[in-house]
XYZ file of C-alpha atoms in Angstrom:
334
model
C 106.064 95.725 34.903
C 106.939 94.302 38.280
C 104.259 92.847 40.484
C 104.202 95.929 42.759
C 104.253 98.559 40.017
C 101.100 100.271 38.870
C 100.153 102.793 36.190
C 99.925 106.286 37.685
C 96.425 107.697 37.744
C 95.699 110.835 35.740
C 93.814 113.487 37.672
C 93.652 117.240 38.052
C 95.041 119.137 41.029
C 92.979 122.202 41.869
C 93.633 125.234 44.060
C 91.936 128.628 44.356
C 93.939 131.837 43.978
C 92.983 135.483 44.056
C 94.534 138.847 44.801
C 96.481 138.944 48.069
C 97.872 136.215 50.317
C 96.376 133.324 48.336
C 98.287 134.310 45.204
C 101.664 133.938 46.922
C 100.589 130.715 48.616
C 99.556 129.444 45.179
C 103.076 130.114 43.914
C 104.564 128.149 46.818
C 102.092 125.325 46.162
C 102.814 125.149 42.426
C 106.571 125.215 42.969
C 106.357 122.482 45.609
C 104.243 120.314 43.314
C 106.816 120.528 40.527
C 109.680 120.005 42.985
C 108.255 116.999 44.823
C 106.262 115.380 42.038
C 108.142 116.013 38.766
C 106.402 113.113 37.004
C 102.886 114.338 37.733
C 100.919 113.904 34.480
C 97.705 115.698 35.399
C 96.782 119.350 35.097
C 97.360 121.991 37.760
C 94.218 124.139 37.680
C 94.011 127.475 39.476
C 90.403 128.505 39.965
C 90.112 132.294 39.973
C 86.973 134.163 41.080
C 85.846 136.888 38.707
C 84.604 140.360 39.658
C 80.897 140.718 40.329
C 78.309 142.159 42.707
C 79.215 139.769 45.550
C 82.818 141.001 45.715
C 83.847 144.265 47.378
C 86.606 144.695 44.795
C 88.186 142.821 41.903
C 89.336 139.441 43.328
C 91.458 138.495 40.325
C 95.212 138.136 40.592
C 96.475 141.559 39.490
C 100.227 140.848 39.526
C 101.046 139.821 35.943
C 104.587 138.754 36.868
C 103.220 136.418 39.512
C 100.601 135.099 37.087
C 103.299 134.427 34.484
C 105.394 132.559 37.065
C 102.450 130.315 37.870
C 101.856 129.634 34.181
C 105.557 128.818 33.728
C 105.120 126.219 36.495
C 102.417 124.595 34.386
C 99.336 126.124 35.989
C 96.159 126.803 34.019
C 93.785 129.524 35.210
C 90.095 128.623 35.317
C 87.747 131.600 35.830
C 84.510 131.145 37.761
C 81.604 133.338 38.819
C 80.571 133.839 42.437
C 76.808 133.627 42.534
C 76.166 132.807 46.195
C 79.114 133.711 48.457
C 81.881 136.146 47.415
C 83.344 138.570 49.974
C 80.759 137.669 52.609
C 82.024 134.082 52.762
C 85.231 133.589 50.731
C 85.445 129.940 51.847
C 82.560 129.496 49.432
C 85.098 129.744 46.595
C 85.937 126.064 47.062
C 82.247 125.247 46.582
C 81.412 127.490 43.638
C 84.605 126.889 41.638
C 83.750 123.213 41.186
C 81.097 124.061 38.583
C 83.799 125.528 36.307
C 86.121 122.506 36.361
C 86.211 119.870 33.593
C 83.248 117.525 33.974
C 84.001 113.848 34.435
C 87.703 114.365 35.193
C 88.919 113.171 38.617
C 90.241 115.976 40.784
C 92.001 116.614 44.081
C 91.388 120.011 45.637
C 93.960 121.513 48.013
C 93.883 124.727 49.999
C 96.603 127.045 48.740
C 98.293 127.040 52.154
C 99.635 123.570 51.404
C 103.006 122.240 50.316
C 103.392 119.076 48.269
C 106.231 117.243 50.001
C 106.125 113.854 48.259
C 104.952 112.101 45.115
C 101.201 112.382 44.547
C 101.462 109.326 42.305
C 102.073 107.284 45.473
C 98.611 108.118 46.824
C 96.129 105.321 45.938
C 93.088 107.512 45.355
C 89.812 105.697 44.819
C 87.985 108.494 43.039
C 84.673 106.656 43.389
C 84.962 106.964 47.191
C 85.554 110.586 48.152
C 87.231 111.691 51.340
C 88.833 114.760 52.884
C 91.367 115.824 55.471
C 91.165 114.273 58.928
C 93.678 116.739 60.322
C 91.203 118.742 62.353
C 90.088 119.704 65.824
C 86.532 119.598 67.160
C 85.735 123.118 66.002
C 82.040 122.541 65.193
C 79.413 122.158 66.565
C 79.463 123.700 70.045
C 76.683 122.006 72.055
C 74.849 124.420 74.339
C 74.006 123.735 77.982
C 70.259 123.286 77.434
C 70.332 122.283 73.774
C 70.940 119.049 71.867
C 74.326 117.344 72.089
C 76.572 116.247 69.251
C 74.225 113.426 68.261
C 71.159 115.646 68.063
C 72.957 118.402 66.183
C 74.569 116.172 63.559
C 71.527 113.927 63.175
C 69.369 116.954 62.347
C 71.545 117.572 59.284
C 71.484 113.971 58.106
C 67.715 113.905 58.537
C 67.329 117.136 56.558
C 68.937 115.518 53.517
C 67.526 111.997 54.038
C 70.957 110.526 54.762
C 71.653 107.524 56.976
C 73.145 108.975 60.144
C 73.974 105.724 61.949
C 76.318 104.481 59.215
C 78.385 107.674 59.448
C 79.386 107.105 63.074
C 82.754 105.847 64.287
C 81.554 103.440 66.965
C 85.067 103.044 68.358
C 84.704 106.557 69.781
C 82.532 107.382 72.831
C 79.016 108.720 72.478
C 78.919 112.545 72.528
C 82.645 112.816 71.774
C 83.264 114.871 68.636
C 85.457 112.266 66.906
C 82.514 109.822 66.817
C 80.863 112.015 64.181
C 82.000 112.405 60.582
C 83.920 115.678 60.432
C 86.671 116.828 58.092
C 88.973 119.720 57.487
C 88.280 121.038 53.988
C 92.016 121.473 53.294
C 91.770 118.734 50.679
C 89.007 116.643 49.137
C 88.638 114.611 45.960
C 86.137 112.804 43.728
C 85.674 111.428 40.250
C 83.743 114.460 38.929
C 83.916 118.061 40.188
C 80.517 118.977 38.752
C 78.736 116.133 40.544
C 80.544 116.879 43.798
C 80.031 120.617 43.442
C 76.324 120.427 42.694
C 75.696 118.516 45.914
C 78.126 120.689 47.903
C 76.350 123.868 46.797
C 72.839 122.525 47.326
C 73.604 121.350 50.840
C 75.505 124.543 51.745
C 72.707 126.860 50.630
C 70.073 124.741 52.364
C 71.981 124.822 55.665
C 72.760 128.531 55.390
C 69.256 129.621 54.380
C 67.032 127.048 56.092
C 68.921 125.246 58.869
C 67.296 122.639 61.121
C 65.801 124.171 64.256
C 68.285 122.159 66.348
C 71.061 124.388 64.975
C 69.493 127.705 66.031
C 72.304 128.447 68.508
C 75.159 127.342 66.212
C 77.449 129.577 64.147
C 77.897 128.753 60.452
C 80.642 131.292 59.772
C 83.390 130.306 59.089
C 82.410 126.646 59.387
C 79.764 126.220 56.657
C 81.993 124.369 54.191
C 83.200 121.967 56.898
C 79.678 121.433 58.228
C 78.421 120.383 54.820
C 81.474 118.501 53.507
C 80.872 115.331 55.602
C 77.305 115.179 54.326
C 78.465 115.400 50.714
C 81.142 112.743 51.164
C 78.726 110.432 52.975
C 76.041 110.888 50.318
C 78.531 110.003 47.566
C 79.658 106.790 49.252
C 82.903 108.002 50.774
C 84.073 108.308 54.345
C 86.887 108.669 56.827
C 88.488 105.343 55.859
C 88.629 105.881 52.094
C 92.319 106.824 52.008
C 95.330 105.277 53.763
C 96.620 107.460 56.578
C 100.054 109.049 56.618
C 100.167 110.222 52.988
C 98.118 113.379 52.542
C 98.648 115.488 55.653
C 101.704 113.283 56.095
C 104.613 112.395 53.819
C 103.023 113.666 50.597
C 101.353 116.940 51.577
C 101.552 119.468 54.389
C 98.619 121.783 55.113
C 100.584 124.346 57.101
C 97.879 127.082 57.125
C 100.193 129.868 58.333
C 103.966 130.104 57.995
C 104.585 130.520 61.745
C 102.656 127.291 62.333
C 104.678 125.558 59.612
C 107.940 126.381 61.356
C 106.524 125.558 64.785
C 105.062 122.128 64.185
C 105.633 120.668 60.731
C 108.218 118.092 59.682
C 111.838 118.714 58.767
C 110.872 117.455 55.326
C 108.311 120.242 54.895
C 110.884 122.837 55.958
C 113.401 121.472 53.435
C 110.845 121.613 50.620
C 109.946 125.183 51.545
C 113.608 126.196 51.562
C 114.261 124.490 48.227
C 111.367 126.050 46.333
C 111.957 129.552 47.716
C 115.669 129.583 46.863
C 115.665 130.441 43.108
C 116.210 134.143 42.430
C 112.985 134.521 40.461
C 111.013 133.092 43.372
C 112.847 135.320 45.875
C 112.006 138.459 43.945
C 108.304 137.605 43.841
C 107.884 136.081 47.285
C 109.613 138.954 49.094
C 106.643 141.077 48.058
C 104.677 139.228 50.743
C 105.837 140.463 54.129
C 105.143 137.220 56.027
C 107.177 135.192 53.532
C 109.986 137.740 53.461
C 110.351 137.806 57.234
C 109.693 134.141 58.004
C 111.664 132.546 55.167
C 114.264 135.041 54.026
C 114.970 137.024 57.207
C 115.129 134.008 59.504
C 112.133 134.499 61.767
C 110.902 131.025 60.895
C 114.056 129.472 62.305
C 113.540 131.456 65.516
C 109.982 130.130 65.769
C 111.179 126.553 65.273
C 113.538 126.611 68.248
C 110.668 127.649 70.516
C 109.131 124.174 70.185
C 110.024 120.521 70.580
C 108.401 119.093 67.444
C 108.166 115.695 69.159
C 106.344 117.149 72.153
C 104.055 119.901 70.898
C 101.167 121.436 72.844
C 97.978 119.468 72.180
C 95.921 122.497 71.187
C 96.789 124.725 68.256
C 95.807 127.804 70.257
C 98.617 127.119 72.718
C 101.101 127.047 69.841
C 99.749 130.305 68.473
C 99.922 131.962 71.883
C 103.584 131.058 72.339
C 104.462 132.393 68.895
C 102.539 135.615 69.559
C 104.087 136.129 72.990
C 107.525 136.017 71.343
C 106.466 138.526 68.684
C 106.687 136.214 65.688
C 103.048 135.792 64.607
C 102.411 136.819 60.985
C 99.952 135.790 58.284
C-alpha cells in the first residue's frame, strides 16, 4: 500500500422507510449510494416500523415492486416495534429503530431525504467519537422575554442528566448566540454501536418529553425532541461538533436536500447530476413517477424552473425566504 492509502472501514448505513413519501426517498437514497459509492462494503439497512397501537394505520411499505427494487439495490429490511412514539411523533422512528440494529456494529444513520454524492469510504469516521449534522439553523430553543436565555435553557438539560455543560460550549461564539451551544440537525449521526447509542437516546428523549426541567415550561418539543436530545447523547458519549472533518457529509459526499424544490433551489450541480443519473433508468422512472413531487420536479422539468429562480452562489440567508420564493412561483411540492 502507498503511504496515503488506508483500509476502508466496514460499517452499516441505516435509513428509515415506511409507506408514503419516505419509501420513494429511500429508493433515491439507495440508488445514489450504489451510484456514488460502488465499492461500499457495508450493509444498507432499511429500518421499517411495524403496525401496532401507536400507529393510525399500517406503516409498512405496501408496494411490493418498490420493496423488490430496494432489495435489488442491496438493501436489507429490519423491522422494529414502536413502543413510545409512532404516529404522534414519527421522528421518534430514528430513536426507536436503533434497538433493532446489529449490536456492536458501527453505523451511520441518514434521513431518507438524502443523496449520497461521493464515496463514503473517503469519510474518516471515528466511531468512538459520535457526531451529527451541523447543517442547521437556530430552530430551538426560543428564549422568552421574561424567561431564561439560551444558557439557562440548555444548562437545565445538561444538569438534568449530570452532564458537563461548560465543556459543550463553543467559546469562539458570543454568549447567548445559538451557535455557542451544541446543536445538531439529526439528518445524520453515527457511533460504534446502535444499541448503546439508542438506549441513551431513548432514555433522554422520554425524560425530556415526560419530565422536562421547569426552565423549559414555555418551550415546544414537537417537532424538535430528537434534535433537543441528540447533542446531549453525543456529548455524553464523548463526541462533539469537531469529531468529523467539514465539507464531506453535507458537502461533497452527501446532500441532505429535505425537499426536492429545495434541492433544485440551493444544492450543488453535483447533487443535481447524481439525481438525474439515478432517476434515468426505465425501472426507476416507472416507480418514481408514482410520487407526484418526483414526477413533476424531475421528469416534467419543474425542478429546472426552480433552479433558474436562484443564484446558487448568492442564496437568501434564511431557508424560509427560499421557500417563499418557490411558493410564490407555484413550484412548492413535497
